Coordinates of C-alpha atoms and ligand atoms in Angstrom, one line a residue:
X1 CA 5.5 -9.6 -9.2
X2 CA 8.8 -11.1 -8.0
X3 CA 10.6 -8.7 -5.7
X4 CA 14.4 -8.9 -6.1
X5 CA 16.3 -8.5 -2.9
X6 CA 19.9 -7.4 -3.1
X7 CA 22.3 -7.2 -0.2
X8 CA 24.7 -4.2 -0.3
X9 CA 28.0 -3.9 1.5
X10 CA 30.1 -0.8 1.5
X11 CA 32.2 -2.3 -1.3
X12 CA 29.1 -2.9 -3.5
X13 CA 28.3 0.8 -3.2
X14 CA 31.7 1.6 -4.5
X15 CA 31.5 -1.0 -7.3
X16 CA 28.1 0.4 -8.3
X17 CA 27.0 -2.7 -10.2
X18 CA 24.0 -3.4 -8.0
X19 CA 23.3 0.3 -7.7
X20 CA 23.3 0.7 -11.5
X21 CA 20.7 -2.1 -11.8
X22 CA 18.5 -0.5 -9.1
X23 CA 18.9 2.9 -10.8
X24 CA 17.8 1.4 -14.1
X25 CA 14.6 0.1 -12.6
X26 CA 13.8 3.6 -11.3
X27 CA 14.6 5.2 -14.7
X28 CA 12.3 2.7 -16.3
X29 CA 9.4 3.7 -14.0
X30 CA 9.8 0.9 -11.5
X31 CA 9.9 0.9 -7.7
X32 CA 13.0 0.3 -5.5
X33 CA 13.1 0.3 -1.7
X34 CA 16.4 1.6 -0.3
X35 CA 18.0 2.4 3.0
X36 CA 18.4 6.0 4.2
X37 CA 19.8 7.1 7.5
X38 CA 16.3 7.7 8.9
X39 CA 14.1 4.8 7.6
X40 CA 13.8 2.8 4.4
X41 CA 12.3 4.7 1.5
X42 CA 10.3 3.4 -1.5
X43 CA 11.7 5.2 -4.5
X44 CA 10.5 6.0 -8.0
X45 CA 11.4 8.6 -10.7
X46 CA 10.1 11.9 -9.4
X47 CA 9.3 13.2 -12.9
X48 CA 7.2 10.2 -13.9
X49 CA 3.5 10.6 -12.8
X50 CA 2.8 6.9 -13.6
X51 CA 5.7 5.8 -11.3
X52 CA 4.4 8.0 -8.5
X53 CA 1.0 6.5 -8.8
X54 CA 2.5 3.1 -8.5
X55 CA 4.0 4.1 -5.1
X56 CA 0.6 5.0 -3.8
X57 CA -0.8 1.7 -5.1
X58 CA 2.0 -0.4 -3.6
X59 CA 1.6 1.2 -0.2
X60 CA -2.2 1.6 -0.2
X61 CA -1.4 5.2 0.5
X62 CA -4.1 7.9 0.2
X63 CA -3.4 9.9 -2.9
X64 CA -3.6 13.3 -1.2
X65 CA -0.5 12.5 0.9
X66 CA 2.5 14.0 -1.0
X67 CA 5.9 12.3 -1.5
X68 CA 9.4 13.6 -0.6
X69 CA 11.7 14.3 -3.6
X70 CA 15.2 13.0 -2.8
X71 CA 18.2 14.6 -4.4
X72 CA 21.9 13.9 -4.3
X73 CA 23.4 17.2 -5.3
X74 CA 22.9 20.7 -3.8
X75 CA 22.6 22.3 -7.3
X76 CA 19.5 20.1 -8.0
X77 CA 17.4 21.9 -5.4
X78 CA 16.7 24.6 -7.9
X79 CA 15.3 22.1 -10.4
X80 CA 12.6 21.1 -8.0
X81 CA 11.9 24.4 -6.1
X82 CA 10.9 27.6 -7.7
X83 CA 12.4 29.8 -5.1
X84 CA 14.8 28.9 -2.3
X85 CA 14.6 31.4 0.6
X86 CA 17.8 32.4 2.5
X87 CA 16.8 30.3 5.5
X88 CA 16.4 27.2 3.4
X89 CA 19.8 27.7 1.9
X90 CA 21.3 28.0 5.4
X91 CA 19.6 24.9 6.7
X92 CA 20.6 22.9 3.6
X93 CA 24.2 24.0 4.0
X94 CA 24.2 23.0 7.7
X95 CA 22.2 19.7 7.6
X96 CA 22.4 18.2 4.1
X97 CA 23.1 15.5 3.4
X98 CA 21.0 14.5 6.4
X99 CA 17.7 13.9 8.2
X100 CA 16.0 17.2 7.1
X101 CA 13.2 17.8 4.6
X102 CA 12.1 21.2 3.4
X103 CA 8.8 22.3 2.0
X104 CA 9.2 24.8 -0.8
X105 CA 7.2 26.2 -3.7
X106 CA 7.4 23.6 -6.5
X107 CA 8.7 24.1 -10.1
X108 CA 5.9 23.7 -12.7
X109 CA 7.7 20.6 -14.0
X110 CA 7.2 18.6 -10.8
X111 CA 4.1 16.5 -11.4
X112 CA 1.1 17.0 -9.1
X113 CA 1.1 13.2 -8.8
X114 CA 4.3 13.5 -6.9
X115 CA 3.1 16.4 -4.6
X116 CA -0.3 14.9 -3.8
X117 CA -1.9 17.7 -5.8
X118 CA -0.1 20.6 -3.9
X119 CA 1.8 23.5 -5.5
X120 CA 4.5 22.9 -2.9
X121 CA 7.2 20.2 -2.8
X122 CA 9.1 18.4 -0.1
X123 CA 12.8 18.0 -0.8
X124 CA 15.5 16.1 1.1
X125 CA 19.2 15.1 0.5
X126 CA 19.6 12.0 2.6
X127 CA 22.9 11.2 4.3
X128 CA 23.2 7.4 3.5
X129 CA 25.9 6.5 0.9
X130 CA 23.7 3.9 -0.7
X131 CA 20.8 6.3 -0.9
X132 CA 22.9 9.0 -2.6
X133 CA 24.4 6.5 -5.0
X134 CA 20.9 5.1 -5.9
X135 CA 19.5 8.6 -6.4
X136 CA 22.3 9.5 -8.8
X137 CA 21.9 6.1 -10.7
X138 CA 18.2 6.7 -10.9
X139 CA 18.5 10.0 -12.6
X140 CA 19.0 12.4 -9.7
X141 CA 15.4 12.9 -8.5
X142 CA 13.8 10.1 -6.5
X143 CA 10.3 10.5 -5.0
X144 CA 10.1 8.3 -1.9
X145 CA 7.8 7.9 1.1
X146 CA 8.7 5.5 3.9
X147 CA 8.7 1.9 2.5
X148 CA 6.0 0.5 4.8
X149 CA 2.4 -0.4 3.9
X150 CA 0.3 2.7 4.7
X151 CA -0.6 2.8 8.4
X152 CA 2.2 0.3 9.5
X153 CA 5.3 1.4 11.4
X154 CA 8.1 2.8 9.1
X155 CA 10.7 0.1 8.2
X156 CA 14.1 0.3 9.8
X157 CA 15.4 -2.9 8.2
X158 CA 15.0 -4.5 4.8
X159 CA 13.1 -7.4 6.4
X160 CA 10.4 -4.9 7.5
X161 CA 10.0 -3.7 3.9
X162 CA 9.7 -7.3 2.7
X163 CA 7.0 -8.0 5.3
X164 CA 4.9 -5.2 3.9
X165 CA 5.7 -4.9 0.2
X166 CA 7.2 -8.2 -1.1
X167 CA 5.5 -9.0 -4.4
X168 CA 4.3 -5.4 -4.8
X169 CA 7.6 -3.7 -5.8
X170 CA 10.5 -4.5 -8.1
X171 CA 13.5 -4.4 -5.8
X172 CA 14.6 -4.1 -2.2
X173 CA 18.2 -2.8 -1.6
X174 CA 19.2 -4.3 1.8
X175 CA 21.7 -2.1 3.5
X176 CA 21.1 -3.4 7.0
X177 CA 19.6 -1.6 9.9
X178 CA 19.3 2.2 9.7
X179 CA 21.1 4.5 12.1
X180 CA 18.4 7.0 13.2
X181 CA 15.1 5.0 13.1
X182 CA 12.6 7.8 12.9
X183 CA 11.7 10.0 9.8
X184 CA 13.3 13.3 8.9
X185 CA 12.5 16.6 10.5
X186 CA 10.2 18.6 8.1
X187 CA 10.6 22.4 7.9
X188 CA 8.0 24.3 5.9
X189 CA 9.3 27.5 4.2
X190 CA 6.1 28.4 2.5
X191 CA 4.8 30.1 5.7
X192 CA 5.9 33.6 6.6
X193 CA 7.7 32.2 9.6
X194 CA 9.3 28.8 8.9
X195 CA 7.3 26.0 10.6
X196 CA 8.2 22.5 11.8
X197 CA 5.6 20.1 10.4
X198 CA 7.2 16.9 11.8
X199 CA 9.7 16.7 14.6
X200 CA 12.7 14.5 14.0
X201 CA 16.4 13.9 14.8
X202 CA 17.2 17.5 14.1
X203 CA 15.5 19.4 16.9
X204 CA 13.6 22.7 16.8
X205 CA 16.5 24.2 18.8
X206 CA 19.1 23.2 16.2
X207 CA 16.9 24.7 13.5
X208 CA 16.5 27.9 15.5
X209 CA 20.3 28.1 16.0
X210 CA 20.8 28.3 12.2
X211 CA 17.8 30.5 11.0
X212 CA 16.4 32.2 14.1
X213 CA 12.6 32.2 14.5
X214 CA 10.8 28.9 13.9
X215 CA 7.3 27.8 14.8
X216 CA 6.1 24.3 15.5
X217 CA 2.9 23.3 13.8
X218 CA 0.2 23.8 16.5
X219 CA -1.7 21.0 14.8
X220 CA 0.8 18.5 16.2
X221 CA 0.2 18.9 19.9
X222 CA -3.5 19.8 19.6
X223 CA -4.3 16.9 17.2
X224 CA -6.4 15.2 19.8
X225 CA -8.5 18.4 20.1
X226 CA -9.4 18.4 16.5
X227 CA -6.8 20.8 15.0
X228 CA -5.3 19.4 11.8
X229 CA -1.6 19.1 11.3
X230 CA -0.4 20.9 8.1
X231 CA 1.6 17.9 6.6
X232 CA -1.2 15.7 5.1
X233 CA 0.6 12.6 6.3
X234 CA 0.6 13.6 10.0
X235 CA -3.1 13.4 10.3
X236 CA -3.4 9.7 9.8
X237 CA -3.2 7.2 12.7
X238 CA 0.2 6.3 11.5
X239 CA 3.1 4.3 12.8
X240 CA 0.5 2.0 14.4
X241 CA 1.0 -1.5 15.7
X242 CA -2.0 -3.9 15.4
X243 CA -2.4 -4.1 19.1
X244 CA -3.9 -1.4 21.3
X245 CA -1.0 0.7 22.6
X246 CA -1.3 2.7 25.9
X247 CA 1.3 5.2 27.0
X248 CA 1.8 5.5 30.7
X249 CA 3.2 8.8 32.0
X250 CA 4.3 10.1 35.4
X251 CA 7.2 9.6 37.8
X252 CA 9.2 6.6 36.8
X253 CA 8.6 4.4 39.9
X254 CA 4.8 5.1 39.7
X255 CA 4.8 4.2 36.0
X256 CA 6.6 0.9 36.6
X257 CA 4.1 0.0 39.4
X258 CA 1.1 1.0 37.3
X259 CA 2.3 -0.9 34.2
X260 CA 3.0 -4.0 36.3
X261 CA -0.5 -3.9 37.9
X262 CA -2.3 -3.2 34.6
X263 CA -0.4 -6.0 32.8
X264 CA -1.2 -8.5 35.5
X265 CA -4.9 -7.5 35.4
X266 CA -5.0 -7.8 31.6
X267 CA -3.3 -11.2 31.7
X268 CA -5.7 -12.4 34.3
X269 CA -8.5 -11.4 31.9
X270 CA -6.9 -13.7 29.3
X271 CA -5.1 -11.1 27.2
X272 CA -1.6 -11.3 25.7
X273 CA 0.3 -8.2 27.0
X274 CA 3.4 -6.5 25.7
X275 CA 5.5 -4.0 27.8
X276 CA 7.9 -1.4 26.3
X277 CA 10.6 -0.8 28.9
X278 CA 14.2 0.3 28.8
X279 CA 17.5 -1.4 29.7
X280 CA 17.2 0.3 33.1
X281 CA 13.6 -0.9 33.9
X282 CA 13.4 -4.2 32.0
X283 CA 13.8 -6.3 35.1
X284 CA 11.0 -4.5 37.0
X285 CA 8.1 -6.3 35.4
X286 CA 7.1 -9.7 36.7
X287 CA 4.6 -10.5 33.9
X288 CA 3.9 -9.7 30.2
X289 CA 6.2 -9.9 27.3
X290 CA 8.8 -7.3 28.2
X291 CA 11.0 -5.6 25.6
X292 CA 13.7 -3.1 26.0
X293 CA 13.5 -0.3 23.5
X294 CA 17.0 1.2 24.4
X295 CA 18.7 3.0 27.2
X296 CA 17.7 6.3 28.9
X297 CA 21.3 7.2 29.0
X298 CA 21.4 7.5 25.2
X299 CA 18.0 8.5 23.8
X300 CA 19.1 7.9 20.2
X301 CA 18.9 4.1 21.0
X302 CA 15.2 4.5 21.8
X303 CA 14.5 6.3 18.5
X304 CA 16.5 3.6 16.6
X305 CA 14.5 0.7 18.0
X306 CA 11.0 2.2 18.3
X307 CA 9.4 0.9 15.1
X308 CA 11.2 -2.5 15.2
X309 CA 9.8 -3.2 18.7
X310 CA 6.3 -2.3 17.6
X311 CA 6.7 -4.7 14.7
X312 CA 8.0 -7.5 16.9
X313 CA 4.9 -7.1 19.1
X314 CA 2.7 -7.5 16.0
X315 CA 4.5 -10.7 15.2
X316 CA 3.9 -12.0 18.7
X317 CA 0.3 -11.2 18.3
X318 CA -0.2 -9.3 21.6
X319 CA -3.6 -7.8 22.3
X320 CA -2.4 -4.9 24.3
X321 CA 0.9 -3.0 24.7
X322 CA 1.8 -0.8 27.7
X323 CA 4.7 1.6 27.2
X324 CA 6.7 3.8 29.4
X325 CA 7.0 7.3 28.0
X326 CA 10.0 9.2 26.9
X327 CA 9.2 12.9 27.2
X328 CA 12.5 14.9 27.0
X329 CA 13.5 18.1 25.3
X330 CA 15.8 16.7 22.5
X331 CA 14.9 13.8 20.3
X332 CA 12.3 12.8 22.9
X333 CA 10.0 15.3 21.2
X334 CA 10.1 13.2 18.0
X335 CA 9.9 9.9 19.8
X336 CA 6.8 11.0 21.8
X337 CA 5.2 12.5 18.6
X338 CA 5.4 9.0 17.0
X339 CA 4.4 7.1 20.1
X340 CA 1.4 9.3 20.7
X341 CA 0.2 8.7 17.1
X342 CA 0.9 5.0 17.5
X343 CA -1.2 5.0 20.7
X344 CA -4.0 7.0 19.0
X345 CA -3.3 9.5 21.9
X346 CA -4.3 7.0 24.6
X347 CA -2.3 8.1 27.6
X348 CA -2.7 6.9 31.2
X349 CA -1.4 9.5 33.7
X350 CA -0.3 8.1 37.0
Ligands
LIG1 O1 13.0 10.4 6.7 C1 12.2 10.5 5.8 O2 11.7 11.6 5.6 C2 11.7 9.3 5.0 C3 12.9 8.8 4.2 C4 12.5 7.7 3.3 O3 13.4 9.9 3.5 N1 10.6 9.6 4.2 C5 9.3 9.8 4.8 O4 8.3 10.0 3.8 O5 9.1 9.8 6.0 P1 6.8 9.9 4.1 O6 6.1 10.0 2.8 O7 6.5 8.7 5.0 O8 6.5 11.2 4.9 C6 6.5 12.4 4.2 C7 5.7 13.4 5.0 C8 4.2 13.1 5.0 O9 3.7 13.4 6.3 C9 3.7 14.2 4.0 O10 2.4 14.5 4.2 C10 4.7 15.3 4.2 O11 5.9 14.7 4.4 N2 4.8 16.2 3.0 C11 5.3 15.8 1.8 N3 5.2 16.9 0.9 C12 4.5 17.9 1.6 C13 4.1 19.2 1.2 N4 4.3 19.7 0.0 N5 3.5 19.9 2.2 C14 3.3 19.4 3.4 N6 3.7 18.2 3.8 C15 4.3 17.4 2.9
LIG2 MG1 5.6 7.4 6.1

């Protein structure tokens, strides 16, 4: 299959010609990758079971891992969800369009192929203008996982989508680099007390401020101890680079010393070593391929570059990556969640 790549400027979104063509592919059962404010998604008609199956095929995704249904209008929530609890209405009013996904009881009409066999459905209204325009053009209900091959880091640029899926999907809408860089926060409203199944740009604190009591899935932090996260997709070793990734935690100076020493030892043993540092610490490492992931004075930059840096190390074919860690209360929670998964929970405490 020949994958068409179309570049979109702000003007193109207004003109709608490209978007109309992309929407037509979706309405005809095809697959279109498109930018959202979090990561690129791989979209298909959410009502079409055949189209959903094609998503799983293109990604090599396990069929029990449900897709998120993306909508462009508040009123469409009721077409997908059987009941919308008060808390969900409040969160939607506060954060949609935006990086928030909610799990709700599904309407009968939502195909089980889209929900991975579950009676619940994930719904999100994304905040990216191209995404909203495409959803409307595609019929209003677009099922979309992240547009990476299963197991690879999520794509934050159209080039990343092409690396993984060129030849396997109909079209890639190239809207440039995304703004946030990690996937949406998932809040599950099918539990008695709403529960965060995946941390993201919207923090647990922000959710609590709007709806009061919220739990965080205990399976997220205890994953290494054998407890399963509730979101099927959170159990896989996901977001992973090809090289072995080791997170180094402790006081900053000790971390820098330890990484420098371990990198030197590994190079002496003939290995190609990557180091994930920040603008502040980049100059502190005498050996290894050193990349800055962003600045500690603005954590959003770290989230934005995380997956891109992992992909760059793949291209440079390093054997081993040592990374500083970024454990802080805000978006640091989401960053560390993704890094720990990418590292397969390999952490060196210093
Ligand atoms: O930011 C995002 O959410 C991006 C963009 C494209 O919107 N999408 C995304 O989709 O990250 P995906 O498929 O890579 O991740 C969806 C996650 C998976 O972990 C999946 O298991 C979980 O949502 N999920 C979907 N439906 C669910 C359900 N009914 N119950 C529990 N978890 C669900
Ligand atoms: Mg994904």
